[in-house]
Coordinates of N, CA and C in Angstrom, one line a residue:
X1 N -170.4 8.6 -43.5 CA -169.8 7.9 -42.5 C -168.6 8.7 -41.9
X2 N -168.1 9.4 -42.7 CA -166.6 10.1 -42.4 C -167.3 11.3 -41.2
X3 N -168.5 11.7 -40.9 CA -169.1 12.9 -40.0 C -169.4 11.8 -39.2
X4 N -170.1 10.8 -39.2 CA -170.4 9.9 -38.1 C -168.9 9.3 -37.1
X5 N -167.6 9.2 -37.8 CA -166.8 8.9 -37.3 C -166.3 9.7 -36.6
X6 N -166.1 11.1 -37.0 CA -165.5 12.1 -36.4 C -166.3 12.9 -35.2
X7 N -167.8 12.4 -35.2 CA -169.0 12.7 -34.0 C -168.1 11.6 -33.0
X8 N -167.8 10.3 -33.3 CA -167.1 9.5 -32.5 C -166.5 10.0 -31.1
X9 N -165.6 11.2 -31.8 CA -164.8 11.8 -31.2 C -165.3 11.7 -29.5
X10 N -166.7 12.2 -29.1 CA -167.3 12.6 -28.3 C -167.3 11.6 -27.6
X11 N -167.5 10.7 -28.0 CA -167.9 9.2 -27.2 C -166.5 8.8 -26.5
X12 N -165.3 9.2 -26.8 CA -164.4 9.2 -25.6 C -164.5 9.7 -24.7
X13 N -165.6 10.8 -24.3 CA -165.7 11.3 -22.7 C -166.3 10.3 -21.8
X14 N -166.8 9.4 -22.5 CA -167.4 8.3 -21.6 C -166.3 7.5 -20.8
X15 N -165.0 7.4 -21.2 CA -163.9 6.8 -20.9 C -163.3 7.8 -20.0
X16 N -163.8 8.9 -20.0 CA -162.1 9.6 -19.1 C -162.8 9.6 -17.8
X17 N -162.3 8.8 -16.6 CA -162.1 8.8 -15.0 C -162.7 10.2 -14.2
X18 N -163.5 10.1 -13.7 CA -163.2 11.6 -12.8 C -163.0 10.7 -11.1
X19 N -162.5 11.9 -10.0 CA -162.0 11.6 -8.9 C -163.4 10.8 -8.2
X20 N -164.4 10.7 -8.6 CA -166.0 10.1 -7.8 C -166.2 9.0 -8.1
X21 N -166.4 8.3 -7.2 CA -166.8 6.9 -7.6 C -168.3 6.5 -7.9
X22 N -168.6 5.7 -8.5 CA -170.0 5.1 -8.4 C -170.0 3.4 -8.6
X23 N -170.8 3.3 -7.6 CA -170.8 1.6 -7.0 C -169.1 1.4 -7.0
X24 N -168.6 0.5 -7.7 CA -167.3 -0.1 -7.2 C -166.7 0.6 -8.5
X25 N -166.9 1.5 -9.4 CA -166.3 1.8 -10.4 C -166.1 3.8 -10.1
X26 N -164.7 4.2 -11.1 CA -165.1 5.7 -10.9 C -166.3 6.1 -12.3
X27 N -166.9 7.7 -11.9 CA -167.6 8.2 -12.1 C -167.1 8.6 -14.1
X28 N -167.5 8.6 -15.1 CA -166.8 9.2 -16.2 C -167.0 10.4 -16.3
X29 N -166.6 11.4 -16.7 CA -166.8 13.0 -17.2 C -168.0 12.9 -18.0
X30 N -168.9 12.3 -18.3 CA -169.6 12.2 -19.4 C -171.1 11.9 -18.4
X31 N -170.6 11.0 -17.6 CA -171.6 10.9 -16.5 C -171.8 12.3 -15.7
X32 N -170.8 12.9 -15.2 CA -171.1 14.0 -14.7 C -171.3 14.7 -15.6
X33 N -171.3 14.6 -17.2 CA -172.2 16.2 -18.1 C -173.6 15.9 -17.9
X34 N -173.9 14.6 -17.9 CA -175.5 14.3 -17.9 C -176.2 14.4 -16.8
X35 N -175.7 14.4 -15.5 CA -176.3 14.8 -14.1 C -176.3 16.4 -13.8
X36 N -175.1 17.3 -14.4 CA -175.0 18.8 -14.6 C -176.2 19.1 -15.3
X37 N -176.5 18.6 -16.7 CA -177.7 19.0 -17.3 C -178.9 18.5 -16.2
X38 N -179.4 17.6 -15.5 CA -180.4 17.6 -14.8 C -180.5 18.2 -13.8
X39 N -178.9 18.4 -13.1 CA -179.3 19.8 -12.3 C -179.5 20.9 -12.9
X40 N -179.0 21.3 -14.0 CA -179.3 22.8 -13.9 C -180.9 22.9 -14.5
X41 N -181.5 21.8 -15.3 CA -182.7 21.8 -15.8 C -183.7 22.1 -14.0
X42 N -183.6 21.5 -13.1 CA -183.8 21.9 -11.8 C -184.0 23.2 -11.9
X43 N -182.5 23.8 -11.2 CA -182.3 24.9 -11.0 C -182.5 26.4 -12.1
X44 N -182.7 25.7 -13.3 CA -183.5 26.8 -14.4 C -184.6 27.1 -14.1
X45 N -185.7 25.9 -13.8 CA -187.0 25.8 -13.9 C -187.5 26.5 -12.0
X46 N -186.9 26.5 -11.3 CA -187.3 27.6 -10.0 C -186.5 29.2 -10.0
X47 N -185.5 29.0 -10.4 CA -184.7 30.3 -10.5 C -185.7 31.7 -11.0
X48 N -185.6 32.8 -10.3 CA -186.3 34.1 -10.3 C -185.3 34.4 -11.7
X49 N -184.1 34.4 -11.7 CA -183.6 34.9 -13.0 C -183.7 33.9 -14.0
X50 N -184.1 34.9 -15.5 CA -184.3 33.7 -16.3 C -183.2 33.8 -17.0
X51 N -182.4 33.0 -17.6 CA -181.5 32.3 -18.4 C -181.5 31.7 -19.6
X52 N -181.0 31.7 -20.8 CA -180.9 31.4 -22.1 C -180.9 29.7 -21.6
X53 N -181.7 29.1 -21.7 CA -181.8 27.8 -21.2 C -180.9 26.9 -22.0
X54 N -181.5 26.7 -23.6 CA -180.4 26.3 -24.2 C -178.9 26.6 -24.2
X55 N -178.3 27.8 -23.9 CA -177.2 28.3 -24.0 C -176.6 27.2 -22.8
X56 N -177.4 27.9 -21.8 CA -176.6 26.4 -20.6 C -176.4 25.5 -20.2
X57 N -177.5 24.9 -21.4 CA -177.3 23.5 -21.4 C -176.1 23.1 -22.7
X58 N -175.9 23.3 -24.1 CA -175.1 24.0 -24.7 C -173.4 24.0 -24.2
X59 N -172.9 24.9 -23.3 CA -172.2 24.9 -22.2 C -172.1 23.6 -21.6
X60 N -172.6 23.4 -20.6 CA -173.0 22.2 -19.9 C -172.2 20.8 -20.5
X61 N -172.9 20.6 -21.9 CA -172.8 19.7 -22.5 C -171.3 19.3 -23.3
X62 N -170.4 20.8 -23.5 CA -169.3 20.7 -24.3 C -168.2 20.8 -23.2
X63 N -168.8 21.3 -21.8 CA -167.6 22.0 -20.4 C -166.7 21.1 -20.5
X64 N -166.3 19.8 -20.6 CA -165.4 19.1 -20.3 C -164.8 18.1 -21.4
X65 N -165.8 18.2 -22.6 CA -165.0 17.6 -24.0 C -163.4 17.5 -23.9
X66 N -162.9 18.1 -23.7 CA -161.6 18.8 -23.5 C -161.0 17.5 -22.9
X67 N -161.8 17.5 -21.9 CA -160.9 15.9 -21.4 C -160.8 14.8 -22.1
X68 N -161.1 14.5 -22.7 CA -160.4 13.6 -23.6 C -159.1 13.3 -23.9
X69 N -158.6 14.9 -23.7 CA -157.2 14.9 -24.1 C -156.2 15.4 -23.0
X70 N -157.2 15.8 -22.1 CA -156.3 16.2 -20.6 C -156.5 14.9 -19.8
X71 N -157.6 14.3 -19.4 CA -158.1 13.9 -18.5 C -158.8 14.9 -17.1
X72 N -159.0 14.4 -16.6 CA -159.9 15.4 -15.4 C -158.8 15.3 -14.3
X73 N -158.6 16.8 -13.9 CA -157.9 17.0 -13.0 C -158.9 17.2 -11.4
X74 N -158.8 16.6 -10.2 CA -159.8 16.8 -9.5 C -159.5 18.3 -8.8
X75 N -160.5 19.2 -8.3 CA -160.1 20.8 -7.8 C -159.6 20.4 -6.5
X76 N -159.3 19.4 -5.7 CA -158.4 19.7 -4.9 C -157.1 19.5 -5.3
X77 N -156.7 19.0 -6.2 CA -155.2 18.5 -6.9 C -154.5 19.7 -7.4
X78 N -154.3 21.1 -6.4 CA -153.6 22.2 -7.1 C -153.0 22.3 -7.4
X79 N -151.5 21.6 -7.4 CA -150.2 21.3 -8.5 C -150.5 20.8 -9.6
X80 N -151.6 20.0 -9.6 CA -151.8 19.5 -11.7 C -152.5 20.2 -12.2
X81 N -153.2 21.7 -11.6 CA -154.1 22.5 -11.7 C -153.4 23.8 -12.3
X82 N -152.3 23.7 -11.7 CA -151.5 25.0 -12.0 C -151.3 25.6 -14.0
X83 N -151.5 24.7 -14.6 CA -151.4 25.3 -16.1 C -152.6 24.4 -16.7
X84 N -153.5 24.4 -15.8 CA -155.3 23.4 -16.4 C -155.5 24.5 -17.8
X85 N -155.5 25.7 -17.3 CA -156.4 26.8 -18.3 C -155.6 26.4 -19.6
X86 N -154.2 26.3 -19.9 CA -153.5 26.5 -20.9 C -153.6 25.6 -22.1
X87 N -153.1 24.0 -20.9 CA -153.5 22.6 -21.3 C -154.6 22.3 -21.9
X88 N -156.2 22.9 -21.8 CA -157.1 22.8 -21.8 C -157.5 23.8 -23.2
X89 N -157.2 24.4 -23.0 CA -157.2 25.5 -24.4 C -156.5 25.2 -25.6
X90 N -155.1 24.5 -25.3 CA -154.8 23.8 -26.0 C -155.5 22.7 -26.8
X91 N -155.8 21.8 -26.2 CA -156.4 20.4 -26.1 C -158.0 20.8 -27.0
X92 N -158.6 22.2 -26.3 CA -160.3 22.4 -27.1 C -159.5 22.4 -29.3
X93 N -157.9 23.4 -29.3 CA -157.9 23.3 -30.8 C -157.3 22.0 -31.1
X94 N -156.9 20.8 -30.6 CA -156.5 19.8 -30.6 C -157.9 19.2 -31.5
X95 N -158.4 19.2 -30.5 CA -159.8 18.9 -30.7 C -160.4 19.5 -31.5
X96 N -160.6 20.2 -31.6 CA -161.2 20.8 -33.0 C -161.2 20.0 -34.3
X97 N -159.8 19.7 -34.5 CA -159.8 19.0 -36.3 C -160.3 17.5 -36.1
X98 N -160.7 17.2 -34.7 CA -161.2 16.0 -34.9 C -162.6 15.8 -34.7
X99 N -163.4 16.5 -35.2 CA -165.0 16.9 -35.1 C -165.5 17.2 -36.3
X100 N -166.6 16.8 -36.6 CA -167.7 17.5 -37.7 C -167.6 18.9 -37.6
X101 N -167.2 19.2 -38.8 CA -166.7 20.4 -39.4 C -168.4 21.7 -38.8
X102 N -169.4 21.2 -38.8 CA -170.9 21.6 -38.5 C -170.7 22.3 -37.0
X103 N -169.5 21.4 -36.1 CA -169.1 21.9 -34.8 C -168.3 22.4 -34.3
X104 N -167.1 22.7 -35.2 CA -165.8 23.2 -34.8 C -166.1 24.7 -34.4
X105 N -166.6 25.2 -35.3 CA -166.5 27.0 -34.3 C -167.4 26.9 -33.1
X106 N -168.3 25.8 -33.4 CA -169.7 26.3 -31.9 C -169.0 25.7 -31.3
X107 N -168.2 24.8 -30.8 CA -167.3 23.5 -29.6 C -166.1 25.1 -29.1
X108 N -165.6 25.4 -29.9 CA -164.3 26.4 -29.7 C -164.9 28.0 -28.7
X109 N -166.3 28.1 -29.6 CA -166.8 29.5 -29.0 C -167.4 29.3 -27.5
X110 N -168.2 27.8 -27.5 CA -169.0 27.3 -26.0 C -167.6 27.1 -24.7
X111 N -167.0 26.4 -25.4 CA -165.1 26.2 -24.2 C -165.0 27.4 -23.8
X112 N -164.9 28.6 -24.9 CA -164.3 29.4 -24.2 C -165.2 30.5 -23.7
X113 N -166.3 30.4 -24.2 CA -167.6 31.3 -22.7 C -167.6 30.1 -21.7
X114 N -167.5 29.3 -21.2 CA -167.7 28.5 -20.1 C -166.1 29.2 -19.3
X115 N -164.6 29.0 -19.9 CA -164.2 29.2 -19.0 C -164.2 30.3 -18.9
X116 N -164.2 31.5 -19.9 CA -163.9 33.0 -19.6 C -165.1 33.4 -18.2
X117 N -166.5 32.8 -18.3 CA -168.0 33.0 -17.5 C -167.9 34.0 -17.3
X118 N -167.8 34.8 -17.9 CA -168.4 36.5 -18.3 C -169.8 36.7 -18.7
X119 N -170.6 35.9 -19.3 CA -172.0 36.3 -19.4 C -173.2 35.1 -17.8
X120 N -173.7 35.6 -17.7 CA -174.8 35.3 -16.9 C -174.9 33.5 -17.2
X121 N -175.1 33.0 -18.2 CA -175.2 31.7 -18.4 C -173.9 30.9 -18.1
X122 N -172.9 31.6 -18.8 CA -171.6 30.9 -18.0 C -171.1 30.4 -16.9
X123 N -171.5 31.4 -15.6 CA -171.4 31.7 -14.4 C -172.2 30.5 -13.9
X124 N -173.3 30.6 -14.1 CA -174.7 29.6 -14.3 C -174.1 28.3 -14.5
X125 N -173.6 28.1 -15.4 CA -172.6 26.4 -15.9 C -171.4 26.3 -15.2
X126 N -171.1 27.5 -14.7 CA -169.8 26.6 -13.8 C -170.3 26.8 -12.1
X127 N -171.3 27.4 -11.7 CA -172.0 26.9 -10.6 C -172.5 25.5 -10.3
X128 N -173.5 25.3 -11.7 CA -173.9 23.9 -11.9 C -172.9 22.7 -11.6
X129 N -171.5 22.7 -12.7 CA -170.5 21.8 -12.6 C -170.0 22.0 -11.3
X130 N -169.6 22.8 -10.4 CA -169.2 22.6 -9.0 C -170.5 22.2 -8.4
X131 N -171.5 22.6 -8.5 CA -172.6 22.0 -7.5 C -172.7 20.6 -7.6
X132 N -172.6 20.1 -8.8 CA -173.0 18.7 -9.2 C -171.5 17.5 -8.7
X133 N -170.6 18.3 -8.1 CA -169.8 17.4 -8.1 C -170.2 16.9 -6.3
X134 N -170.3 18.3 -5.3 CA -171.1 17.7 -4.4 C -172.4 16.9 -4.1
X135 N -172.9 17.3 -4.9 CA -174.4 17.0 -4.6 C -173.9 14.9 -4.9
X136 N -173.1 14.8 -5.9 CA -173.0 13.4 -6.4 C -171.6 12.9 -5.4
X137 N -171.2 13.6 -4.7 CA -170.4 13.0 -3.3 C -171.4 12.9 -1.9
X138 N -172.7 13.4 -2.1 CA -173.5 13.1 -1.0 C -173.6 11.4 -0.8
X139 N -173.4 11.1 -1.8 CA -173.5 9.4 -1.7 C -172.8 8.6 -1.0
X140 N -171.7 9.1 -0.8 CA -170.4 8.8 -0.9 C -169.4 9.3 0.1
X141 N -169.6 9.1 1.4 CA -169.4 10.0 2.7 C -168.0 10.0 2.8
X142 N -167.5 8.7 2.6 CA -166.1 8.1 2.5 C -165.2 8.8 2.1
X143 N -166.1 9.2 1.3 CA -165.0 10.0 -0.3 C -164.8 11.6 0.4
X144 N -165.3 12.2 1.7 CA -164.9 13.1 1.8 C -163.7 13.2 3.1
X145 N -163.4 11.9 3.3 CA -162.7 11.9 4.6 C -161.4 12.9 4.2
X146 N -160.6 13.4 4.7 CA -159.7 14.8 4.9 C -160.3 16.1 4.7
X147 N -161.4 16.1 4.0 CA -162.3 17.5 3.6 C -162.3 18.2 4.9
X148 N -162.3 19.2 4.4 CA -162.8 20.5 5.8 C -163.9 21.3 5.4
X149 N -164.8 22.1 6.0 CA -165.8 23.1 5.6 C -165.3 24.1 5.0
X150 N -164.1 24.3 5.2 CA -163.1 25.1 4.7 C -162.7 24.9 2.9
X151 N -162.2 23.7 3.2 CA -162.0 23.1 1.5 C -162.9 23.2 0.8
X152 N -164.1 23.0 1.2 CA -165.4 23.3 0.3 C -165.7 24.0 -0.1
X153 N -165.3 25.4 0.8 CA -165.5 26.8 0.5 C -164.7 27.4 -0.3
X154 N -163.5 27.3 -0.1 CA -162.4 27.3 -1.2 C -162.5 27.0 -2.8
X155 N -162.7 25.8 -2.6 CA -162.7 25.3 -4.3 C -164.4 25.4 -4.4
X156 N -165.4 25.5 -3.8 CA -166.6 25.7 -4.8 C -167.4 27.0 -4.5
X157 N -167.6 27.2 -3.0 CA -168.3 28.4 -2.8 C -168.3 29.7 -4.0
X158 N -167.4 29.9 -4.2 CA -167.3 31.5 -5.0 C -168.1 30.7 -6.1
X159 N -167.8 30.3 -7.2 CA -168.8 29.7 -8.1 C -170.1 29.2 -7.2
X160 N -170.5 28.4 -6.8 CA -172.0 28.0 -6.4 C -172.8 29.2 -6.0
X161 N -172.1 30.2 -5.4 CA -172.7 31.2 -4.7 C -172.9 32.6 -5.6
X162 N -173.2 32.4 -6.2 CA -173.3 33.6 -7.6 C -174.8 33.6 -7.7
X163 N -175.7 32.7 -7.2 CA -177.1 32.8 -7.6 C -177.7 32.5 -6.4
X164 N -178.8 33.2 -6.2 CA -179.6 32.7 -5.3 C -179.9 31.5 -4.6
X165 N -180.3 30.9 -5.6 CA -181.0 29.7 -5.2 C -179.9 28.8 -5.4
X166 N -178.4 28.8 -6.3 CA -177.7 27.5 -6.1 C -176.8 28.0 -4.3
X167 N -177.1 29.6 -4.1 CA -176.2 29.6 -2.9 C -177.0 29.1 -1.6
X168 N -178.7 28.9 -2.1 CA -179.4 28.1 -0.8 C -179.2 26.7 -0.9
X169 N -179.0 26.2 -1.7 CA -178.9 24.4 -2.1 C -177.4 24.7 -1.3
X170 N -176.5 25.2 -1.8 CA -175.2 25.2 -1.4 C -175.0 24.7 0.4
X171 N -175.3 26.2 1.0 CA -175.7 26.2 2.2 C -176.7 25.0 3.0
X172 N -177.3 24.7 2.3 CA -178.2 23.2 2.7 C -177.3 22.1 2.8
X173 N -176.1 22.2 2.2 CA -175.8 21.3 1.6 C -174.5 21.2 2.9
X174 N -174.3 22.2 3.0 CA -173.1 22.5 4.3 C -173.9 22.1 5.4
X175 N -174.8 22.5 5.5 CA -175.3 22.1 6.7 C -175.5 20.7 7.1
X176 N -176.5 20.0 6.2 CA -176.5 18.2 5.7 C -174.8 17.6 6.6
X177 N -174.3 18.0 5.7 CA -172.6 17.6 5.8 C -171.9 17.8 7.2
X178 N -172.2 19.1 7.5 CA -171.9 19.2 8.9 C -172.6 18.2 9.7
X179 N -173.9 18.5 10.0 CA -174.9 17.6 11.0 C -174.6 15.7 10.8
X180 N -174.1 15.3 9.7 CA -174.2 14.2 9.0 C -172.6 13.6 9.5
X181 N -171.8 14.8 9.7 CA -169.9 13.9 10.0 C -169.2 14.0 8.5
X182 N -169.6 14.1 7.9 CA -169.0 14.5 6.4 C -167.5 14.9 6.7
X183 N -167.6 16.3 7.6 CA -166.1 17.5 7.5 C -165.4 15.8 8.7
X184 N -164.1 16.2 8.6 CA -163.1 16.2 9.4 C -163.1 15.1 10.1
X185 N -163.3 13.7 8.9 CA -163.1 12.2 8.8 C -162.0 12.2 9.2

């Protein structure tokens, strides 16, 4: 029971808020790991390059554990952004001693290939997690009112655009938005 309580741990990402809403409630960080995993399952399964599938999903699955103890800072919020990496690194050995001992080095080593994204899968997982935050604001037109084509490019472009195929969904996706009234509510 004492490994079942401390798996617990996890089950607070379902609680932490992110900036997206869904129906009349916001979105959880937990919700967004499980829409990330279906996009990138997508975008694995057409991708010309192949990728350690599990590894990214892996990734994927632990990217925002962390919040639990930060909370989610949204990427247009650059003043609460300014010491995210530190807080966050912090917060993954916080976390640590409160997990099944079976997960503490793989939770500590997956955090930190996601943020360092130095290997090909990483890169991959933090394309995903920016892609997935637009693709789940397509709902949600409202929610982009002050946005510019500009801001989009800023905070996601360089990540989404690392791969082929998420830099054509990307671009589709600019376009949609443009033609649609999205920019410059």
């Amino acid at each position: 029971m004492e490994e079942i309580n401390k798996l617990r741990k996890f089950y607070q990402l379902k609680h932490v808020e992110r900036a997206g809403p869904v129906g009349d409630r916001m979105e959880s960080s937990a919700e967004h790991t499980w829409s990330a995993l279906i996009l990138a399952d997508y975008f694995l399964s057409i991708m010309k390059e192949k990728l350690d599938r599990l590894k990214v999903y892996e990734l994927l699955m632990y990217h925002d554990v962390v919040e639990i103890e930060t909370g989610d800072i949204p990427v247009h919020h650059v003043k609460e952004r300014e010491n995210k990496k530190e807080n966050e690194k912090a917060a993954a050995h916080i976390l640590k001693e409160h997990i099944p001992p079976a997960l503490k080095d793989k939770f500590i080593k997956l955090f930190e290939e996601f943020e360092d994204a130095k290997t090909p899968e990483a890169k991959f997982a933090k394309a995903i997690d920016s892609l997935d935050a637009l693709v789940h604001f397509l709902d949600y037109k409202e929610a982009w009112k002050g946005w510019t084509e500009e801001m989009v490019h800023e905070f996601h472009g360089k990540k989404i655009t690392s791969f082929p195929e998420t830099k054509e969904a990307f671009e589709k996706m600019l376009n949609y938005c443009r033609e649609n009234g999205f920019f410059n509510q």
